[in-house]
């Protein structure tokens, strides 16, 4: 491509930015829309040559902890996850604000407003504020690249982790990226204060005071940040605060004329109050535009919300939920809607479906025959993965999908309440992410329940990443204390349907914890593997 | 110059190969580009779309505003209609007519094509059939690029280079076949414009 411009997804720009900024280790668990950061690093020759650590972690918590360890050792590092992954990592994340960092530490979180591939649309900026650490939120892919340099510098200057927040639209949109000269990696340097990372109450209290004392400096950084820009405008009837990508949606409506209103482009937090104050003092009304939840809008309104001059998602100028787009801004800015066509009647949705030949289909069919058709609907707890599609017709097999690992623990709770049968369906990768401790709870009480670990040997929903569970499931279950007679494996196909149904029935008859592991590789990864093998053979 | 294209299809049909060819041609022409893709859950046989924006000046939004797309380029007929609210009144609807039926309640095909033909500027092309005629059964996407090329301010030569770029790994023969497929799509659109409209 011309001018050495790389055409990269926002996710890929983050990975390339981190590599060029001298990162030594990436840690992540796959999750849309963050997955492509690690995938890019895994495929990068630059990363291979630099021996940069890049491997999937068991879950987001182990990822953040490992990254914290690398930071402790003085090197630059990043943990990546989707927004709900930060809930899993929250313990490590929030406490890392107290320990602080040594080598530059970035926690990159990709939020999913509109829930394109998620179970909620929580805004990670709340977490950044909660942990009281600096945050960066790019408005475009080039900024996503640049911010890796800035975030590492910020992190090392103030010995703090930095949150880098993306949203789906930045993460999964491509644009040209101009690269900077790559920096060398750091060597090992241990923290000067060997107690910095020891959060014993006596030390934690000191560390907390350190964190509190840094708040002013964090805000000063945001005030001086090149990512936060105040643009003056003549029409002061309205002032605009545009956070992250929302800036683009505003400017899309003023690209020919230029924005007539004073505008604050906000991409680094904590919110720099001086810039807000200037805008509020100069303008009659303030429109706050943010993709995600009304974080800044809520701060401006305050508890009593007496200031009616603030417009945004809470006041209804913009919708309270869902992703923003240029048309929504067009309306909020008072322009007439652009005429477009209408969708004719009869255009039906095309919901995602399990692939033809997928082993989950055989599992759903067997579970339906052995459980739903015998005991009725309502006995099957499920989890996060392709098999969640078992909730949809024609299967209608499952009754829950809440968070990673919750199938086993919810089935246990329901069994404790007296529900029989109580069954859990969980994928292999989800099981090693958060299901093992859940199964241990059940084993300790020998709860009368059935766990089906659907082993397709990959993390399929996010595109087929290696699963930590691969080849280890039976040993893990044995090690957790499930009775070996009640760990059953089979290869689920239409031909083994009767056998599968029979095994479920036998295990339902056993009073205690049973685990059935249907094992057959994901058809997507199998096709890809076969293709690669063929190419290799040629 | 500004060019906004909605690419549409069903997960697995490979609309991103179209985006790659168009994007390559745009960048080689010294233009700027933004391309919003759909990853994740909907890739499993669900509806997928990509917003491709090309311009000779900075592009702000990654998403095309409703009512302003210059083209909907769809590899599936029903999917082409789903995004009509994005199409500008002057825009082109260029769609494959071969349906991708992975749902039970797929509407009657005649009705779908009828709706396509109601759009003022449209090209309805059986890209699967044309690809097969050119001994390139998997070349449906390049037929669509060819058909669309007639209405795009991108030089045909740049698009051909784009095809060379993405198929180079697979050998000269594959490149040639896809170039022929591209030409066939373009010729069809030329005839279509001359006769049907």
XYZ file of C-alpha atoms in Angstrom:
735
model
C 0.000 0.000 0.000
C 1.099 3.570 -0.621
C 3.038 5.654 1.902
C 3.589 2.578 4.068
C 0.111 3.077 5.418
C -1.263 -0.042 7.066
C -4.969 -0.723 6.662
C -5.900 -1.957 10.120
C -8.916 -2.676 12.284
C -8.974 -0.579 15.443
C -8.111 -3.761 17.344
C -5.152 -4.374 15.054
C -4.039 -0.758 15.406
C -3.873 -1.284 19.170
C -1.761 -4.407 18.743
C 0.570 -2.697 16.263
C 0.760 0.401 18.459
C 1.691 -1.691 21.484
C 4.304 -3.592 19.472
C 5.850 -0.377 18.169
C 5.781 1.081 21.687
C 7.992 -1.737 22.936
C 5.543 -4.132 24.549
C 6.928 -7.385 25.934
C 3.755 -9.319 26.640
C 0.084 -9.546 25.613
C -2.433 -11.420 27.791
C -6.086 -11.935 26.845
C -9.131 -14.124 26.768
C -11.061 -13.975 23.461
C -14.248 -11.938 23.432
C -15.973 -9.924 20.714
C -15.100 -7.137 19.933
C -11.599 -7.400 21.466
C -10.379 -10.713 20.007
C -8.465 -9.361 17.010
C -5.899 -7.570 19.180
C -4.356 -10.850 20.287
C -4.930 -12.506 16.918
C -2.907 -9.747 15.256
C -0.139 -10.135 17.826
C -0.150 -13.915 17.349
C 0.358 -13.499 13.602
C 2.873 -10.668 13.806
C 6.395 -11.370 12.575
C 7.585 -8.345 14.523
C 6.200 -9.899 17.707
C 7.803 -13.259 16.916
C 11.183 -11.691 16.227
C 10.965 -9.653 19.435
C 9.946 -12.801 21.369
C 6.943 -10.861 22.656
C 4.765 -13.044 24.894
C 1.413 -13.599 23.232
C -0.784 -16.444 24.378
C -4.409 -16.715 25.365
C -5.017 -16.864 29.096
C -7.545 -19.078 30.888
C -9.688 -16.021 31.609
C -9.545 -12.249 31.913
C -8.549 -12.322 35.566
C -5.510 -14.490 34.932
C -4.694 -12.226 31.987
C -4.670 -9.026 34.068
C -2.711 -10.716 36.859
C -0.075 -12.021 34.463
C 0.187 -8.575 32.888
C 0.588 -7.093 36.373
C 3.415 -9.553 36.976
C 5.156 -8.492 33.793
C 4.721 -4.859 34.810
C 6.230 -5.736 38.214
C 9.262 -7.035 36.347
C 9.602 -3.664 34.642
C 8.385 -4.465 31.152
C 5.582 -2.976 29.075
C 2.527 -5.168 28.880
C -1.155 -5.220 28.003
C -4.206 -7.263 29.013
C -7.126 -7.288 26.556
C -10.761 -8.280 26.972
C -14.334 -7.425 26.158
C -16.338 -5.280 28.556
C -17.910 -8.132 30.520
C -14.454 -9.678 30.764
C -13.490 -6.732 32.948
C -16.106 -7.935 35.449
C -14.208 -11.208 35.648
C -10.913 -9.356 36.004
C -12.307 -6.694 38.324
C -10.559 -7.910 41.485
C -7.144 -7.766 39.868
C -7.949 -4.601 37.938
C -9.240 -2.509 40.838
C -6.438 -3.593 43.155
C -3.808 -2.911 40.507
C -4.796 0.742 40.873
C -3.497 0.489 44.443
C -0.356 -1.474 43.736
C 0.317 0.742 40.764
C 2.512 -0.328 37.876
C 6.231 -0.575 37.325
C 6.659 -1.298 33.623
C 3.909 0.320 31.535
C 0.588 -1.472 32.069
C -2.409 -1.026 29.761
C -5.728 -2.762 30.262
C -7.564 -2.599 26.945
C -11.296 -3.160 27.102
C -13.633 -3.235 24.102
C -17.222 -2.300 24.933
C -20.152 -3.439 22.821
C -22.932 -0.820 22.784
C -26.072 -2.287 21.162
C -24.921 -5.738 22.315
C -23.986 -6.980 18.852
C -22.318 -10.003 20.470
C -22.807 -9.520 24.198
C -25.196 -9.964 27.072
C -25.076 -6.343 28.269
C -23.752 -2.933 27.194
C -21.980 -1.795 30.348
C -19.565 1.097 29.925
C -16.005 0.403 31.054
C -15.436 4.072 31.806
C -17.346 3.430 35.046
C -14.669 0.904 35.953
C -11.889 3.322 35.160
C -13.506 5.947 37.362
C -14.175 3.337 40.061
C -10.533 2.269 40.069
C -9.511 5.961 39.874
C -6.989 5.488 37.094
C -6.374 7.410 33.857
C -8.376 6.340 30.816
C -7.974 6.835 27.099
C -10.746 6.486 24.553
C -9.728 6.818 20.877
C -11.978 8.594 18.390
C -10.342 6.830 15.451
C -7.928 4.047 14.554
C -4.869 6.309 14.280
C -5.505 7.546 17.804
C -5.899 3.941 18.940
C -2.392 3.333 17.589
C -0.897 6.512 19.079
C -2.561 5.996 22.440
C -0.534 2.851 23.068
C 2.603 5.004 23.169
C 0.901 7.651 25.310
C -0.654 5.116 27.669
C 2.644 3.349 28.341
C 4.326 6.700 29.007
C 1.472 7.825 31.242
C 1.560 4.504 33.057
C 5.281 4.710 33.733
C 5.286 8.426 34.558
C 2.700 7.947 37.307
C 3.277 4.262 38.127
C -0.338 3.463 37.344
C -2.276 1.069 35.160
C -4.092 2.830 32.304
C -7.441 1.795 30.860
C -7.756 1.951 27.083
C -11.422 1.843 26.125
C -12.595 0.872 22.659
C -16.101 0.349 21.347
C -17.224 -2.132 18.688
C -17.191 0.427 15.911
C -13.563 1.421 16.474
C -12.489 -2.142 17.168
C -14.036 -3.593 14.004
C -13.546 -0.818 11.512
C -10.518 -0.511 9.245
C -8.633 2.657 8.426
C -5.182 3.665 7.262
C -2.586 3.818 10.044
C 0.693 5.716 9.814
C 3.310 4.037 11.941
C 5.960 5.520 14.183
C 9.522 4.369 14.619
C 9.383 1.264 16.856
C 10.830 1.486 20.375
C 12.981 -1.161 22.022
C 11.572 -3.316 24.799
C 12.546 -2.637 28.403
C 14.888 -4.921 30.312
C 13.964 -6.351 33.691
C 13.847 -3.754 36.489
C 12.159 -4.648 39.750
C 10.126 -1.998 41.586
C 12.248 0.192 43.837
C 9.830 -0.286 46.708
C 9.632 -4.044 47.233
C 6.418 -3.592 49.254
C 4.632 -1.677 46.497
C 2.700 -4.759 45.449
C 1.990 -6.092 48.953
C -1.555 -4.996 49.748
C -1.559 -5.941 53.422
C -4.032 -3.592 55.127
C -1.297 -1.425 56.632
C 0.421 -1.055 53.274
C -2.831 -0.902 51.295
C -3.924 2.109 53.327
C -0.715 3.868 52.324
C -1.087 2.797 48.721
C -4.635 4.123 48.679
C -3.394 7.506 49.885
C -0.829 7.424 47.099
C -3.603 6.726 44.592
C -5.706 9.554 46.005
C -2.766 11.948 45.903
C -2.226 11.189 42.214
C -5.722 12.201 41.143
C -4.773 15.811 40.590
C -1.860 14.810 38.392
C -4.084 12.449 36.397
C -6.503 15.297 35.740
C -3.671 17.631 34.772
C -2.527 15.013 32.248
C -6.034 14.989 30.764
C -6.012 18.784 30.631
C -2.710 18.822 28.738
C -3.552 15.799 26.601
C -3.356 16.200 22.812
C -6.397 13.909 22.617
C -8.614 16.368 24.469
C -9.206 19.397 22.290
C -11.314 22.469 22.743
C -12.629 23.913 19.487
C -14.181 27.345 19.714
C -17.288 28.251 17.750
C -19.409 31.354 17.209
C -22.794 29.836 17.884
C -22.753 29.577 21.652
C -26.398 28.650 22.013
C -25.068 25.091 22.154
C -21.809 23.573 23.307
C -20.904 19.968 22.575
C -18.927 17.447 24.594
C -18.075 14.523 22.316
C -16.454 11.485 23.930
C -14.287 9.079 21.957
C -15.842 7.903 18.697
C -18.900 10.115 19.269
C -16.778 13.017 17.993
C -16.914 11.474 14.512
C -20.675 11.216 14.546
C -20.928 14.902 15.452
C -18.413 15.965 12.804
C -20.048 13.808 10.135
C -22.864 16.351 10.285
C -20.533 19.346 9.959
C -17.896 18.024 7.596
C -18.504 20.604 4.886
C -19.346 23.637 6.988
C -17.299 23.013 10.115
C -18.939 22.846 13.518
C -20.408 26.269 14.406
C -20.626 25.418 18.118
C -17.856 25.308 20.695
C -16.917 21.678 21.082
C -14.841 19.653 23.516
C -13.441 16.470 22.028
C -12.905 14.261 25.062
C -10.624 11.243 24.735
C -8.650 11.212 27.973
C -9.972 10.938 31.525
C -10.381 11.808 34.381
C -12.610 14.513 32.945
C -10.576 17.745 32.848
C -12.886 20.074 34.741
C -11.287 23.298 33.494
C -12.248 22.518 29.901
C -15.775 21.569 30.924
C -16.065 24.729 32.954
C -15.059 26.876 30.005
C -17.669 25.237 27.785
C -20.405 25.499 30.411
C -19.593 29.149 31.091
C -19.658 30.086 27.438
C -22.654 28.128 26.143
C -26.380 28.258 26.833
C -26.899 24.515 26.653
C -24.524 21.531 26.616
C -25.063 18.410 24.519
C -23.113 15.424 25.834
C -22.479 12.746 23.229
C -21.040 9.404 24.367
C -21.179 5.929 22.878
C -22.177 3.740 25.771
C -23.731 4.903 29.005
C -24.227 8.563 29.975
C -21.128 8.627 32.183
C -20.079 12.238 31.624
C -23.660 13.432 31.282
C -24.480 12.017 34.715
C -21.454 13.740 36.245
C -22.541 17.075 34.785
C -26.097 16.691 36.016
C -25.102 15.803 39.544
C -27.358 14.168 42.087
C -30.063 16.817 42.143
C -30.080 17.334 38.380
C -31.265 20.937 38.651
C -29.337 22.135 35.658
C -31.743 21.726 32.763
C -29.138 22.945 30.299
C -27.556 19.514 29.917
C -28.795 17.475 26.966
C -27.964 13.900 26.064
C -29.093 10.363 26.646
C -30.785 11.075 29.977
C -32.817 14.036 28.698
C -33.853 12.106 25.602
C -32.100 14.095 22.836
C -30.263 10.836 22.241
C -31.609 7.362 22.965
C -30.913 6.024 26.449
C -29.560 2.726 25.133
C -27.812 1.375 22.066
C -24.978 2.430 19.823
C -24.827 5.953 18.407
C -24.704 6.697 14.682
C -24.556 9.807 12.476
C -28.324 9.866 11.909
C -29.070 9.976 15.646
C -26.677 12.919 15.968
C -28.265 14.597 12.977
C -31.555 14.550 14.809
C -30.064 15.651 18.128
C -28.334 18.581 16.409
C -31.648 19.703 14.969
C -31.181 18.805 11.307
C -33.896 17.191 9.247
C -33.515 13.462 8.616
C -32.029 12.511 5.265
C -34.605 10.759 3.099
C -33.871 7.095 2.557
C -35.805 4.043 1.451
C -37.933 1.856 3.672
C -37.538 -1.860 4.219
C -40.310 -3.649 2.291
C -42.698 -5.948 4.157
C -41.717 -9.570 4.377
C -38.004 -9.018 4.880
C -37.417 -11.395 7.754
C -34.510 -11.473 10.171
C -31.856 -14.083 9.716
C -30.769 -15.025 13.214
C -27.352 -16.617 13.694
C -27.531 -20.403 13.657
C -25.387 -23.407 14.464
C -23.336 -24.464 11.427
C -24.385 -27.509 9.391
C -22.693 -30.544 10.920
C -21.990 -28.822 14.245
C -21.659 -31.266 17.145
C -23.791 -28.995 19.343
C -26.805 -29.927 17.191
C -26.394 -33.565 18.242
C -26.001 -32.527 21.862
C -29.154 -30.381 21.785
C -31.136 -33.200 20.196
C -30.010 -35.735 22.785
C -30.614 -33.372 25.703
C -34.076 -32.547 24.392
C -35.063 -36.198 24.107
C -33.628 -37.253 27.456
C -34.661 -34.231 29.511
C -37.223 -31.881 27.962
C -39.401 -34.585 26.469
C -39.427 -36.550 29.737
C -39.490 -33.855 32.414
C -40.712 -30.804 30.491
C -39.052 -27.479 29.743
C -37.013 -25.604 32.360
C -34.296 -27.975 33.551
C -31.274 -26.911 31.506
C -28.891 -24.108 32.477
C -26.469 -22.957 29.857
C -23.542 -20.677 29.309
C -21.729 -18.364 26.883
C -20.717 -19.827 23.539
C -22.058 -21.083 20.218
C -24.292 -23.552 22.075
C -26.206 -20.587 23.524
C -27.937 -20.673 20.138
C -29.607 -23.785 21.577
C -32.030 -21.270 23.127
C -33.499 -20.598 19.673
C -35.782 -22.759 17.540
C -35.694 -25.510 16.480
C -33.894 -26.594 19.664
C -35.375 -24.494 22.499
C -33.139 -26.577 24.720
C -31.745 -24.174 27.272
C -33.144 -21.914 29.956
C -30.277 -19.650 30.961
C -27.260 -17.701 29.713
C -25.900 -15.234 32.241
C -22.132 -15.124 32.562
C -19.136 -17.343 31.957
C -19.437 -20.451 34.135
C -22.882 -19.679 35.528
C -24.476 -22.788 33.999
C -22.900 -25.138 36.544
C -23.407 -22.927 39.583
C -26.999 -22.096 38.652
C -27.766 -25.773 38.086
C -26.297 -26.431 41.516
C -28.404 -23.755 43.164
C -31.530 -25.055 41.470
C -30.662 -28.617 42.527
C -30.140 -27.352 46.076
C -33.638 -25.910 45.850
C -34.937 -29.366 44.918
C -35.177 -29.146 41.125
C -34.784 -32.521 39.445
C -33.298 -33.038 36.989
C -30.961 -30.065 37.041
C -28.513 -29.947 34.165
C -25.772 -27.610 32.962
C -24.420 -27.208 29.439
C -21.061 -25.515 29.116
C -18.396 -25.390 26.414
C -14.850 -26.656 26.896
C -13.236 -23.218 26.855
C -15.931 -21.657 29.058
C -15.427 -24.550 31.480
C -11.723 -23.829 31.946
C -12.483 -20.080 32.003
C -14.873 -20.177 34.954
C -16.540 -23.579 35.275
C -13.934 -25.543 37.209
C -14.486 -23.834 40.558
C -18.228 -24.150 40.004
C -17.879 -27.888 39.490
C -15.770 -28.111 42.639
C -18.635 -26.557 44.623
C -20.936 -29.291 43.301
C -18.426 -32.082 43.974
C -17.882 -30.993 47.568
C -21.592 -31.454 48.276
C -22.088 -34.252 45.745
C -25.042 -32.286 44.392
C -27.509 -34.330 42.382
C -26.942 -32.766 38.990
C -25.650 -33.335 35.495
C -22.962 -31.304 33.747
C -22.460 -31.613 29.992
C -19.146 -30.185 28.855
C -19.538 -29.755 25.107
C -15.989 -30.242 23.877
C -15.436 -28.919 20.371
C -11.742 -28.405 21.126
C -11.773 -24.673 20.527
C -13.165 -21.293 21.537
C -15.561 -21.363 18.607
C -17.846 -18.361 18.971
C -14.985 -15.886 18.753
C -13.480 -17.563 15.698
C -11.670 -20.679 16.842
C -8.930 -19.788 19.317
C -7.031 -22.555 21.097
C -8.835 -23.830 24.162
C -6.978 -24.406 27.415
C -9.262 -27.382 27.996
C -7.970 -29.278 25.005
C -7.056 -32.851 25.940
C -7.379 -32.144 29.660
C -11.085 -32.283 30.444
C -11.336 -35.800 31.847
C -8.267 -35.335 34.026
C -9.558 -31.968 35.260
C -12.907 -33.489 36.252
C -11.200 -36.410 37.952
C -8.855 -34.042 39.724
C -11.774 -31.964 40.970
C -13.196 -35.134 42.468
C -15.941 -36.262 40.103
C -16.286 -40.057 40.436
C -14.536 -41.635 37.416
C -17.569 -43.901 36.767
C -19.623 -40.791 36.233
C -17.362 -39.016 33.787
C -18.706 -40.228 30.438
C -17.324 -39.342 27.042
C -18.698 -39.981 23.574
C -18.478 -38.686 20.024
C -21.767 -36.911 19.291
C -23.081 -37.578 15.771
C -26.562 -38.363 14.435
C -25.517 -42.037 14.552
C -24.685 -41.996 18.270
C -27.923 -40.200 19.186
C -29.495 -43.191 20.974
C -26.318 -43.928 22.874
C -26.108 -40.269 23.941
C -29.731 -40.275 25.166
C -29.099 -43.503 27.072
C -25.999 -42.065 28.782
C -27.933 -38.982 29.887
C -30.700 -41.178 31.293
C -28.219 -43.358 33.179
C -26.506 -40.344 34.680
C -29.800 -38.717 35.643
C -30.532 -41.875 37.564
C -27.295 -41.466 39.541
C -27.698 -39.394 42.677
C -24.682 -37.128 42.603
C -22.503 -35.139 40.247
C -22.249 -36.589 36.745
C -20.235 -35.178 33.887
C -20.860 -36.089 30.252
C -18.293 -34.893 27.727
C -19.442 -35.094 24.113
C -16.255 -34.598 22.083
C -16.120 -33.654 18.409
C -14.105 -30.846 16.826
C -15.771 -27.621 15.633
C -16.570 -27.946 11.910
C -15.133 -24.481 11.252
C -11.729 -25.136 12.795
C -11.645 -28.627 11.285
C -12.230 -27.253 7.771
C -9.576 -24.615 8.311
C -7.095 -27.147 9.679
C -7.686 -29.547 6.783
C -7.195 -26.708 4.309
C -3.953 -25.603 5.942
C -2.669 -29.193 6.035
C -3.449 -29.526 2.330
C -1.606 -26.296 1.523
C 1.302 -27.491 3.619
C 1.424 -30.782 1.742
C 1.550 -29.069 -1.653
C -14.984 12.724 -4.057
C -16.963 10.700 -1.577
C -18.197 7.176 -2.049
C -20.298 5.304 0.506
C -21.095 1.643 -0.111
C -23.096 -0.769 2.021
C -21.906 -4.328 1.388
C -24.513 -6.894 2.323
C -24.875 -10.645 2.500
C -25.101 -13.624 4.794
C -22.306 -14.649 7.190
C -19.947 -16.944 5.307
C -20.681 -15.541 1.827
C -17.445 -13.612 1.886
C -18.441 -9.979 1.434
C -15.116 -8.996 2.921
C -13.307 -10.154 -0.234
C -15.311 -7.521 -2.109
C -14.320 -4.942 0.487
C -10.671 -5.942 0.101
C -10.687 -5.439 -3.689
C -12.509 -2.095 -3.504
C -10.359 -0.959 -0.588
C -7.157 -1.886 -2.392
C -8.237 0.052 -5.476
C -9.111 3.071 -3.327
C -5.828 3.118 -1.444
C -3.807 2.617 -4.627
C -5.657 5.618 -6.042
C -4.425 7.685 -3.112
C -7.854 7.881 -1.487
C -8.785 7.518 2.170
C -10.881 4.695 3.461
C -12.876 3.462 6.425
C -14.499 0.089 6.534
C -16.745 -1.072 9.365
C -17.113 -4.837 9.511
C -19.289 -7.268 11.413
C -17.452 -9.862 13.471
C -18.717 -12.224 16.105
C -22.103 -13.761 16.618
C -23.837 -12.762 13.364
C -21.113 -14.441 11.328
C -22.877 -17.732 12.062
C -25.183 -17.649 9.030
C -26.742 -14.378 10.148
C -27.185 -11.154 8.225
C -23.883 -9.306 7.788
C -23.086 -5.902 6.398
C -20.013 -3.760 5.986
C -19.901 -0.002 5.617
C -17.229 0.962 3.111
C -16.416 4.656 2.900
C -13.955 6.057 0.380
C -13.087 9.748 -0.007
C -10.405 12.154 -1.123
C -10.616 13.943 2.238
C -10.752 12.876 5.890
C -13.617 10.534 6.737
C -15.225 11.007 10.133
C -17.877 8.402 10.902
C -17.101 4.703 10.479
C -20.806 4.221 9.796
C -22.600 5.531 6.711
C -25.428 7.900 7.670
C -28.941 6.715 6.834
C -30.138 7.968 3.453
C -26.699 8.693 2.062
C -25.201 5.495 0.649
C -24.206 5.757 -3.018
C -24.616 2.039 -3.411
C -25.904 -1.082 -1.770
C -23.828 -3.940 -3.125
C -25.390 -7.201 -2.025
C -24.481 -10.809 -2.717
C -27.999 -11.929 -1.718
C -31.340 -10.462 -2.892
C -33.312 -10.293 0.359
C -30.283 -8.884 2.163
C -30.071 -6.072 -0.409
C -33.491 -4.825 0.684
C -32.722 -4.850 4.408
C -30.485 -1.788 4.057
C -32.695 0.385 1.834
C -33.000 3.036 4.575
C -29.298 3.708 3.991
C -29.607 4.235 0.239
C -29.643 7.777 -1.076
C -32.522 8.526 -3.477
C -29.888 8.764 -6.254
C -28.037 5.638 -5.140
C -27.643 2.291 -6.897
C -28.843 -1.075 -5.668
C -26.648 -3.778 -7.185
C -27.602 -7.258 -6.088
C -27.090 -10.908 -6.807
C -30.424 -12.673 -7.481
C -29.437 -16.105 -6.180
C -31.101 -16.481 -2.777
C -29.290 -17.892 0.240
C -32.004 -19.876 2.002
C -30.956 -20.849 5.511
C -34.266 -19.910 7.139
C -37.691 -21.532 6.863
C -39.622 -18.336 6.296
C -37.627 -16.967 3.363
C -40.063 -14.827 1.340
C -41.136 -15.736 -2.170
C -38.244 -14.986 -4.490
C -40.386 -13.281 -7.142
C -41.612 -10.828 -4.566
C -38.070 -10.110 -3.408
C -36.858 -9.482 -6.963
C -39.991 -7.388 -7.572
C -39.009 -5.160 -4.657
C -35.463 -4.874 -6.008
C -36.843 -3.715 -9.346
C -38.902 -1.016 -7.656
C -35.660 0.777 -6.753
C -35.029 3.463 -9.331
C -31.380 2.645 -10.003
C -30.794 -1.049 -9.742
C -28.963 -3.971 -11.293
C -30.247 -7.488 -10.588
C -27.725 -10.059 -11.669
C -27.536 -13.824 -11.287
C -23.922 -13.693 -10.221
C -23.771 -17.346 -9.229
C -24.805 -18.416 -12.736
C -22.340 -16.055 -14.429
C -19.550 -17.276 -12.194
C -20.337 -20.893 -13.098
C -20.435 -20.028 -16.818
C -16.911 -18.747 -16.414
C -15.745 -21.924 -14.783
C -15.317 -20.043 -11.518
C -18.068 -21.366 -9.254
C -16.650 -19.494 -6.262
C -16.227 -16.251 -8.186
C -19.689 -14.849 -7.450
C -18.189 -12.008 -5.408
C -15.993 -10.887 -8.300
C -19.013 -10.857 -10.650
C -20.580 -8.448 -8.184
C -17.463 -6.257 -8.094
C -17.552 -6.184 -11.904
C -21.215 -5.220 -12.014
C -20.720 -2.532 -9.386
C -17.588 -1.163 -11.038
C -19.662 0.481 -13.752
C -21.120 2.904 -11.226
C -18.063 3.529 -9.066
C -15.575 6.370 -9.479
C -12.712 3.880 -9.243
C -10.576 2.961 -12.232
C -11.156 -0.527 -13.568
C -7.390 -1.070 -13.753
C -7.065 -0.456 -9.999
C -9.801 -3.007 -9.303
C -7.971 -5.533 -11.463
C -4.816 -4.883 -9.485
C -6.851 -5.509 -6.367
C -7.882 -8.906 -7.694
C -4.263 -9.655 -8.524
C -3.378 -8.673 -4.971
C -5.857 -10.939 -3.172
C -5.572 -13.982 -5.441
C -1.807 -13.841 -6.153
C -1.126 -16.555 -3.576
C -3.405 -18.962 -5.412
C -1.598 -18.695 -8.724
C -1.818 -16.923 -12.069
C -4.629 -19.166 -13.278
C -6.926 -18.181 -10.415
C -6.122 -14.495 -10.955
C -6.962 -14.767 -14.671
C -10.228 -16.568 -14.016
C -11.312 -13.940 -11.523
C -10.393 -11.128 -13.898
C -12.576 -12.763 -16.565
C -15.358 -13.103 -14.000
C -15.029 -9.415 -13.158
C -15.298 -8.464 -16.845
C -18.373 -10.673 -17.232
C -20.092 -8.941 -14.333
C -19.260 -5.546 -15.777
C -20.540 -6.503 -19.257
C -23.777 -7.777 -17.759
C -24.317 -4.494 -15.939
C -23.605 -2.543 -19.113
C -26.241 -4.508 -21.011
C -28.651 -4.314 -18.115
C -28.330 -0.569 -17.981
C -28.872 -0.317 -21.728
C -31.946 -2.553 -21.888
C -33.710 -2.894 -18.578
C -33.668 0.682 -17.355
